[in-house]
PDB file of C-alpha atoms and ligand atoms in Angstrom:
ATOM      1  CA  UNK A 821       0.000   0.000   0.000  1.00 95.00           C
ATOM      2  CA  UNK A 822       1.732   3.793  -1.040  1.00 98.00           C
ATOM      3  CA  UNK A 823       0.415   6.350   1.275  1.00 98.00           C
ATOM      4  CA  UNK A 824      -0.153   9.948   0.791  1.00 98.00           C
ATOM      5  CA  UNK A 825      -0.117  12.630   3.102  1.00 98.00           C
ATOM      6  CA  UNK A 826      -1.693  16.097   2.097  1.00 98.00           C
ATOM      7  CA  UNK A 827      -0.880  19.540   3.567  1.00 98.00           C
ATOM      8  CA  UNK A 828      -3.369  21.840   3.089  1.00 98.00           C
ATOM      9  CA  UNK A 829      -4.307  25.506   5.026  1.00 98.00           C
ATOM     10  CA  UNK A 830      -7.944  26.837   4.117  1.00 97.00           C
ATOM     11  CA  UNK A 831     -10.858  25.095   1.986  1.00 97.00           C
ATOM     12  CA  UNK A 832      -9.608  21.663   0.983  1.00 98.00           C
ATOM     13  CA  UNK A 833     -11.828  21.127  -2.434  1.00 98.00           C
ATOM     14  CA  UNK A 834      -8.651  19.297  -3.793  1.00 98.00           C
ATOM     15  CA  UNK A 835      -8.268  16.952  -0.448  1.00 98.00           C
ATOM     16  CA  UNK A 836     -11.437  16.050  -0.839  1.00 98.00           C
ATOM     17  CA  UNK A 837     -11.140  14.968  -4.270  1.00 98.00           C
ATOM     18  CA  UNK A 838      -8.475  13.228  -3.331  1.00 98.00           C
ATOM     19  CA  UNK A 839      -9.751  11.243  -0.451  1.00 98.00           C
ATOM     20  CA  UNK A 840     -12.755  10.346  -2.469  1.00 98.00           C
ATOM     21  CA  UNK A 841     -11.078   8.943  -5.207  1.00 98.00           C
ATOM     22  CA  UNK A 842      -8.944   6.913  -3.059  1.00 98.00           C
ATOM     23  CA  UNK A 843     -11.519   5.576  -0.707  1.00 97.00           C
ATOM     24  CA  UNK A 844     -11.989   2.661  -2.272  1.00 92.00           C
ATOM     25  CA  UNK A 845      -8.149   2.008  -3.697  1.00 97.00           C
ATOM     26  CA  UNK A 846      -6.502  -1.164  -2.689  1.00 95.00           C
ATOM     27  CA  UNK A 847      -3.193   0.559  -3.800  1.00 97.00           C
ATOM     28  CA  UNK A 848      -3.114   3.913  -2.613  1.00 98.00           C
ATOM     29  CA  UNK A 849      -3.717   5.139   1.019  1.00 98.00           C
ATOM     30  CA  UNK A 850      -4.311   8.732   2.663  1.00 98.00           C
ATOM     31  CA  UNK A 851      -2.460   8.705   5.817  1.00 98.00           C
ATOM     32  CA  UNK A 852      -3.071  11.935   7.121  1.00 98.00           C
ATOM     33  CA  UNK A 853      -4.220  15.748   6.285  1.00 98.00           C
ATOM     34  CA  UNK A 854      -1.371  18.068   8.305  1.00 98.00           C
ATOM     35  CA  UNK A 855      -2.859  21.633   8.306  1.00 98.00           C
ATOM     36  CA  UNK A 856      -0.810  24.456   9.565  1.00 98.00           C
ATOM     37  CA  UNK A 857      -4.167  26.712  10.250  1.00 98.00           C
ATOM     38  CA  UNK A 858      -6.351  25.456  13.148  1.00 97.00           C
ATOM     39  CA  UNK A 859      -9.574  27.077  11.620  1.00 98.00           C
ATOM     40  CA  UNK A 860      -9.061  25.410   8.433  1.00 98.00           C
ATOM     41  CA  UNK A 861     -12.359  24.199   6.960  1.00 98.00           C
ATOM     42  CA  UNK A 862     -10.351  21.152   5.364  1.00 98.00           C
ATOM     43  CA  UNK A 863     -10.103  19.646   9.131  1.00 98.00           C
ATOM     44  CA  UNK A 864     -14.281  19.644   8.780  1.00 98.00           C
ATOM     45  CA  UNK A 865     -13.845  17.590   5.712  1.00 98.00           C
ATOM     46  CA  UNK A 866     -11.178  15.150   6.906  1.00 98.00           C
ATOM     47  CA  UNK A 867     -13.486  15.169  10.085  1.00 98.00           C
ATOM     48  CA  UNK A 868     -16.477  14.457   7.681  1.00 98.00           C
ATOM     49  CA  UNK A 869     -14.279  11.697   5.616  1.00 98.00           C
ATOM     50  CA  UNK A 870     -12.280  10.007   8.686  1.00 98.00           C
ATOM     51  CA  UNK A 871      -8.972  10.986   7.416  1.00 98.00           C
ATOM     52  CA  UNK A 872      -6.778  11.244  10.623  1.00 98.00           C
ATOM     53  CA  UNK A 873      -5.355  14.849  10.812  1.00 98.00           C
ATOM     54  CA  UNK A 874      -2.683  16.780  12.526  1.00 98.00           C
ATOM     55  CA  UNK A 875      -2.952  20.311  13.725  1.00 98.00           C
ATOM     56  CA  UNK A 876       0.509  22.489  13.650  1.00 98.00           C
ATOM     57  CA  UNK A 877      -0.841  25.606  14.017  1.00 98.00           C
ATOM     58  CA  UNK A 878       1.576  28.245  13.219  1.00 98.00           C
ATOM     59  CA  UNK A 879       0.002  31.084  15.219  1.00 97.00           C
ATOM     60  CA  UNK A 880       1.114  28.857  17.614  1.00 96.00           C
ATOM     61  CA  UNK A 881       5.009  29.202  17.291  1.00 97.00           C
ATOM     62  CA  UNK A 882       7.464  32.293  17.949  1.00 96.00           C
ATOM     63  CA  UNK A 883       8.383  32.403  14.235  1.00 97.00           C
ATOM     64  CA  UNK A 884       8.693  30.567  11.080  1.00 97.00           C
ATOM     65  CA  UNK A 885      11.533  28.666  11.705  1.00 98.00           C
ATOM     66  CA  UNK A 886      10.039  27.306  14.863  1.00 98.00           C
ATOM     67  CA  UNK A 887       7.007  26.227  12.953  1.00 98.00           C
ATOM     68  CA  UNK A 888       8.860  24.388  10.400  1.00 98.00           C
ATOM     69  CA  UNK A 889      11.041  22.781  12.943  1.00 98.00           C
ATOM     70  CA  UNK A 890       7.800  21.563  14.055  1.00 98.00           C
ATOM     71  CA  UNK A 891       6.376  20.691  11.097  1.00 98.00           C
ATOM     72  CA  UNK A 892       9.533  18.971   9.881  1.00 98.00           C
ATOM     73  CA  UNK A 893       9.770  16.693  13.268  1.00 98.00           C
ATOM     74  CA  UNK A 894       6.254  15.634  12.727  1.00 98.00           C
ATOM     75  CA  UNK A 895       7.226  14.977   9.374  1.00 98.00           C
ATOM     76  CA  UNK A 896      10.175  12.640  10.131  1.00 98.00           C
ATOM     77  CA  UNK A 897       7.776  10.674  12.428  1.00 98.00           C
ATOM     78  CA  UNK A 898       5.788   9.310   9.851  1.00 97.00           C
ATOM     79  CA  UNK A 899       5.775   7.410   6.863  1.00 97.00           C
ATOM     80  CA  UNK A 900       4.761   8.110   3.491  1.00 98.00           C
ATOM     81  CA  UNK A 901       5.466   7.544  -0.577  1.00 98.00           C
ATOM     82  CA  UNK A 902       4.198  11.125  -1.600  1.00 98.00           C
ATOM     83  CA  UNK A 903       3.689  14.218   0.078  1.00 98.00           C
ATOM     84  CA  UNK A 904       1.136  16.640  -1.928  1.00 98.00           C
ATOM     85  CA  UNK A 905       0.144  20.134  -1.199  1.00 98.00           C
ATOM     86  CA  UNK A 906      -3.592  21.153  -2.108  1.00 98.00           C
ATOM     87  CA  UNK A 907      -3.721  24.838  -1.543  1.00 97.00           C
ATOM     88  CA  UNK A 908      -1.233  24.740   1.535  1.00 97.00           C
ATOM     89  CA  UNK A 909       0.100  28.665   1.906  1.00 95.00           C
ATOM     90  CA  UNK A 910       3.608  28.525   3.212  1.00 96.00           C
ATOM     91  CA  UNK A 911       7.042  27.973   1.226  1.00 95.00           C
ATOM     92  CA  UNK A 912       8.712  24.561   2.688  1.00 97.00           C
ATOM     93  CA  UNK A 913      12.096  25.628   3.471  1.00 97.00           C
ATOM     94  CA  UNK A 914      15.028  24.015   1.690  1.00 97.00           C
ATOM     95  CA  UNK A 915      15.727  21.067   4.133  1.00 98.00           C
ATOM     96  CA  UNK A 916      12.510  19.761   3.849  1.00 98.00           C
ATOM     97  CA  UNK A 917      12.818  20.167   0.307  1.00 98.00           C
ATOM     98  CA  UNK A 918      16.031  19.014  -0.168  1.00 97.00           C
ATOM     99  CA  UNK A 919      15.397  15.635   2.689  1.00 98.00           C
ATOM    100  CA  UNK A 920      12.033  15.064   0.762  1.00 98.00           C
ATOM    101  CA  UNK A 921      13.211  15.287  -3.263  1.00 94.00           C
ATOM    102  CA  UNK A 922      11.079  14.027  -5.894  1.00 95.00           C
ATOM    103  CA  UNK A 923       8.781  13.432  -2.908  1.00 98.00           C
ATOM    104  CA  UNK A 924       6.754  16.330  -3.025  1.00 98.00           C
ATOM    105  CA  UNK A 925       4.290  17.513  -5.646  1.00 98.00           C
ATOM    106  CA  UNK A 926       1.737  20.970  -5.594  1.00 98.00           C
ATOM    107  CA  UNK A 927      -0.759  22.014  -7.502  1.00 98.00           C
ATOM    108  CA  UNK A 928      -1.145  25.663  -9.218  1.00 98.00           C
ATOM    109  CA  UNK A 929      -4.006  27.343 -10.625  1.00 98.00           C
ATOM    110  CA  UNK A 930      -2.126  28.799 -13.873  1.00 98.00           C
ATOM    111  CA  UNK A 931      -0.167  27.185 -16.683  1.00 98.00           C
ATOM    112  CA  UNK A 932       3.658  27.879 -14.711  1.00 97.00           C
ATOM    113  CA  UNK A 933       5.409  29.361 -15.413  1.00 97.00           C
ATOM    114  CA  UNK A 934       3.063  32.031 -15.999  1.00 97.00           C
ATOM    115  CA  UNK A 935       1.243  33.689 -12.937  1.00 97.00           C
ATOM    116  CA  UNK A 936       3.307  32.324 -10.130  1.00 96.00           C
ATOM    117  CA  UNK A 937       2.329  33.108  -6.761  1.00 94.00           C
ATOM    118  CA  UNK A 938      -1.168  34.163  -5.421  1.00 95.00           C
ATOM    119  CA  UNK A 939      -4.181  35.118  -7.036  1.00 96.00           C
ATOM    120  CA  UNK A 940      -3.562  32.948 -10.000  1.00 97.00           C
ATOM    121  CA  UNK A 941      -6.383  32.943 -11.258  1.00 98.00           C
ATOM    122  CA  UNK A 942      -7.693  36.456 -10.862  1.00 98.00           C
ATOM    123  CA  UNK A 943      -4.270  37.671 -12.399  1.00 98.00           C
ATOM    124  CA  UNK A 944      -4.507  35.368 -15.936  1.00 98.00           C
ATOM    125  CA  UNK A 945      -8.226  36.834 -15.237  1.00 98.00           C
ATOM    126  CA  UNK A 946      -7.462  40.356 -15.339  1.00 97.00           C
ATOM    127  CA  UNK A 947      -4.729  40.145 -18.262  1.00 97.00           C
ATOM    128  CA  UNK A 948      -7.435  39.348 -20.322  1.00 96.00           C
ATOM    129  CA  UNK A 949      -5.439  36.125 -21.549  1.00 97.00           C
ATOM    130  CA  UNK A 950      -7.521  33.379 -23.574  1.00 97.00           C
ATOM    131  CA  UNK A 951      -6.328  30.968 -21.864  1.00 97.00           C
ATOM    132  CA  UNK A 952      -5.466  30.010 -18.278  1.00 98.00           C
ATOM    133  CA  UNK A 953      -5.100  26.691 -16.396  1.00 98.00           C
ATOM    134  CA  UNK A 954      -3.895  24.358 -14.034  1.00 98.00           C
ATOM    135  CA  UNK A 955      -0.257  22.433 -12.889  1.00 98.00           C
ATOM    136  CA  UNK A 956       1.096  19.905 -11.381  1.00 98.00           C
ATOM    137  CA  UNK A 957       4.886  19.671 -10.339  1.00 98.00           C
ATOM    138  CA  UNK A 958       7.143  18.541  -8.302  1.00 98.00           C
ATOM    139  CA  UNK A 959       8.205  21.047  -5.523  1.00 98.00           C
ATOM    140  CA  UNK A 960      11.866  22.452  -5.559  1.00 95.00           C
ATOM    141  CA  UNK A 961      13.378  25.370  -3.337  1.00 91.00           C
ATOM    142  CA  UNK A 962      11.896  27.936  -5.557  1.00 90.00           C
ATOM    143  CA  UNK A 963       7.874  29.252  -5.629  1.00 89.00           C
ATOM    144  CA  UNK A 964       5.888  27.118  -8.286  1.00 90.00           C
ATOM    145  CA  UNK A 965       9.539  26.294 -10.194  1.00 93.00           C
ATOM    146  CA  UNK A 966      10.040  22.892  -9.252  1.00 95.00           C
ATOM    147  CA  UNK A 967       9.447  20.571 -12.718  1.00 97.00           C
ATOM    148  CA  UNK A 968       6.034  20.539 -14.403  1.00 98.00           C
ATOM    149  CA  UNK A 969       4.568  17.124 -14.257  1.00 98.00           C
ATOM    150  CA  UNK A 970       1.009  17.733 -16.047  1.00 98.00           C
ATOM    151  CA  UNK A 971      -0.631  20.822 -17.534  1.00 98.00           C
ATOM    152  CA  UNK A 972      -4.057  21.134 -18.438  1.00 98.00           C
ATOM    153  CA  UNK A 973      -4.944  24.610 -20.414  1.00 98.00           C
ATOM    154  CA  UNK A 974      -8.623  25.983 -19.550  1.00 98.00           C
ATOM    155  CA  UNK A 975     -10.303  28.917 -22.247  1.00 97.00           C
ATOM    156  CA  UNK A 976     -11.411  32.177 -20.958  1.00 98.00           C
ATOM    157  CA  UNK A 977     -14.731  32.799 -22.568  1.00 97.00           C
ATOM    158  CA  UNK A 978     -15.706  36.297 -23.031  1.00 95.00           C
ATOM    159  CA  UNK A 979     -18.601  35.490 -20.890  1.00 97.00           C
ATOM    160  CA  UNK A 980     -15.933  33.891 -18.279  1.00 98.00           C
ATOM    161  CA  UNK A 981     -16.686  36.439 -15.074  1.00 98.00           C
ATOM    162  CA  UNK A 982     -13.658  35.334 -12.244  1.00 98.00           C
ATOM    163  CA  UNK A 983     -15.975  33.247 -10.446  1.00 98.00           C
ATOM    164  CA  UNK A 984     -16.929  31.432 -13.511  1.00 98.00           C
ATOM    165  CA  UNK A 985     -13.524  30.830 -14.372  1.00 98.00           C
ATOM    166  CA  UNK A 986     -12.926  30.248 -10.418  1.00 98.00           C
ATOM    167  CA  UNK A 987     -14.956  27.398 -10.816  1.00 98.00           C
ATOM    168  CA  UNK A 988     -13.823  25.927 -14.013  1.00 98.00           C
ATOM    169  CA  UNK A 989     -10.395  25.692 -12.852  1.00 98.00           C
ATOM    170  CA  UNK A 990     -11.466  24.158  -9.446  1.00 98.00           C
ATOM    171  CA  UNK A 991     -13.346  21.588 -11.138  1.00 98.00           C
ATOM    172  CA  UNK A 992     -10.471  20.607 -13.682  1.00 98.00           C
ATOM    173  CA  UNK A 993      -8.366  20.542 -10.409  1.00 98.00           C
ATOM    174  CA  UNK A 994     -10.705  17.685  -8.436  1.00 98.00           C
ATOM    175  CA  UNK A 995     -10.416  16.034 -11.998  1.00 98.00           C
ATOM    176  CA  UNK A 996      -6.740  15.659 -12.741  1.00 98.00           C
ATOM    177  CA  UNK A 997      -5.345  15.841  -9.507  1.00 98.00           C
ATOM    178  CA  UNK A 998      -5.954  12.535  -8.065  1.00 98.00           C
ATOM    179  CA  UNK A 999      -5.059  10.663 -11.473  1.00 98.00           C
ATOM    180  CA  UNK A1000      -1.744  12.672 -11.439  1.00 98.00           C
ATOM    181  CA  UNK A1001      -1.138  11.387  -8.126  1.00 98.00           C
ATOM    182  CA  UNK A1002      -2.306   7.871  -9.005  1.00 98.00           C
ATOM    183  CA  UNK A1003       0.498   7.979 -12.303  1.00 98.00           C
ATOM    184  CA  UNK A1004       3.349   9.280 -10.300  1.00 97.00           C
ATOM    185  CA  UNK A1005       2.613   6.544  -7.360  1.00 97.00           C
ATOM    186  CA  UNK A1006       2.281   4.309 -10.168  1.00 95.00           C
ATOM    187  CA  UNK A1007       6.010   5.145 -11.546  1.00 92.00           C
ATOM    188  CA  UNK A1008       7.990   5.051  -7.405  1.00 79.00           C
TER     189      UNK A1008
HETATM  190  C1  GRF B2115      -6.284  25.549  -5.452  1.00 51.17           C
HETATM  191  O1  GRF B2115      -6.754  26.431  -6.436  1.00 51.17           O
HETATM  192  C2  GRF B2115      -4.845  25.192  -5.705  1.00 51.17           C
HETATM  193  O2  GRF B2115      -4.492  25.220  -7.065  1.00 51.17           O
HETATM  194  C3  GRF B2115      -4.084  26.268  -4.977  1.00 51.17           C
HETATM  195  O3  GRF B2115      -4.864  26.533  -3.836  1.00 51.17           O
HETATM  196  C4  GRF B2115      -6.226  26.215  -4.084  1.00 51.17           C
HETATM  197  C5  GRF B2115      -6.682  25.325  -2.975  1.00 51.17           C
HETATM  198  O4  GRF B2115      -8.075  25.123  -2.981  1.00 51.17           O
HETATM  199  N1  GRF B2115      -2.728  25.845  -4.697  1.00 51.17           N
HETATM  200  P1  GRF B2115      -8.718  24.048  -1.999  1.00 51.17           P
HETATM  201  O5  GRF B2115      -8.266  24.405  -0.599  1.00 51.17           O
HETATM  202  O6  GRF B2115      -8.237  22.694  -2.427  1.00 51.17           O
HETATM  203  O7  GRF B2115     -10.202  24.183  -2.159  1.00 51.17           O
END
């Protein structure tokens, strides 16, 4: 059995569709949601799908370092094949990186290397660009640099408004997401 653990900070749409695709996989496990955000409405889902969970809540700790130190030891303290970020909003520092290569994989709501960073979607949205989309890669020590794994390009209709196009990209997101994961695990 290869087993997954997702970090993840706000909503969780993506965990979701994760969890649910794997529910019934004799192959493929999720181990545990880690959220650094103790308000995080993914907890309610991982609640909701009886996915264990661990709370490091960063307003807990003096700084950023501390909280990675944290996260890091908790990291080290569990086993796992692939460790996949679905909307989690802090950079992994370079030792986590670096102990976890080829280990780690996010997802971005643009076609990288365009539109890096926040607001994705609202910034391809707002350039007036035809088309957008999403990304998977593998995470280096850069911000959405690490190598592109899968691409999938959306269109922005001239009837597109950004929650429109919000929700096309979130739904091509739940779509891919899980299969990408499926591939890679496929591949170790
Ligand atoms: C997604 O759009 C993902 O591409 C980005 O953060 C968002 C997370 O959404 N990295 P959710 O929490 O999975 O609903």
């Amino acid at each position: 059995m290869k087993e997954i653990i997702i970090l993840a900070s706000g909503n969780g749409s993506n965990f979701e569709s994760i969890c649910k695709y794997f529910s019934k996989s004799k192959s493929i496990r999720v181990k545990q949601l880690i959220t650094d955000n103790k308000d995080a409405f993914v907890i309610q889902r991982a609640k909701r799908l009886n996915i264990d969970y661990k709370i490091i809540d960063y307003k807990h700790f003096k700084n950023k370092s501390e909280y990675n130190l944290a996260l890091f030891d908790h990291l080290k303290s569990i086993d796992f094949d692939l460790m996949v970020l679905a909307g989690y909003m802090r950079i992994l520092p370079n030792y986590i990186v670096n102990h976890y290569k080829g280990k780690i994989v996010n997802i971005h709501p643009s076609l990288l290397p365009n539109y890096k960073g926040l607001n994705a979607i609202a910034k391809a949205y707002e350039n007036k660009e035809r088309y957008t989309g999403i990304t998977i890669h593998y995470v280096d020590e850069g911000v959405d640099t690490g190598q592109i794994i899968f691409q999938k390009k959306v269109r922005i209709r001239k009837k597109d408004t950004l929650e429109t196009l919000e929700k096309k990209i979130h739904k091509i997101e739940h779509k891919y997401y899980p299969k990408v994961i499926e591939k890679i695990l496929s591949e170790k």
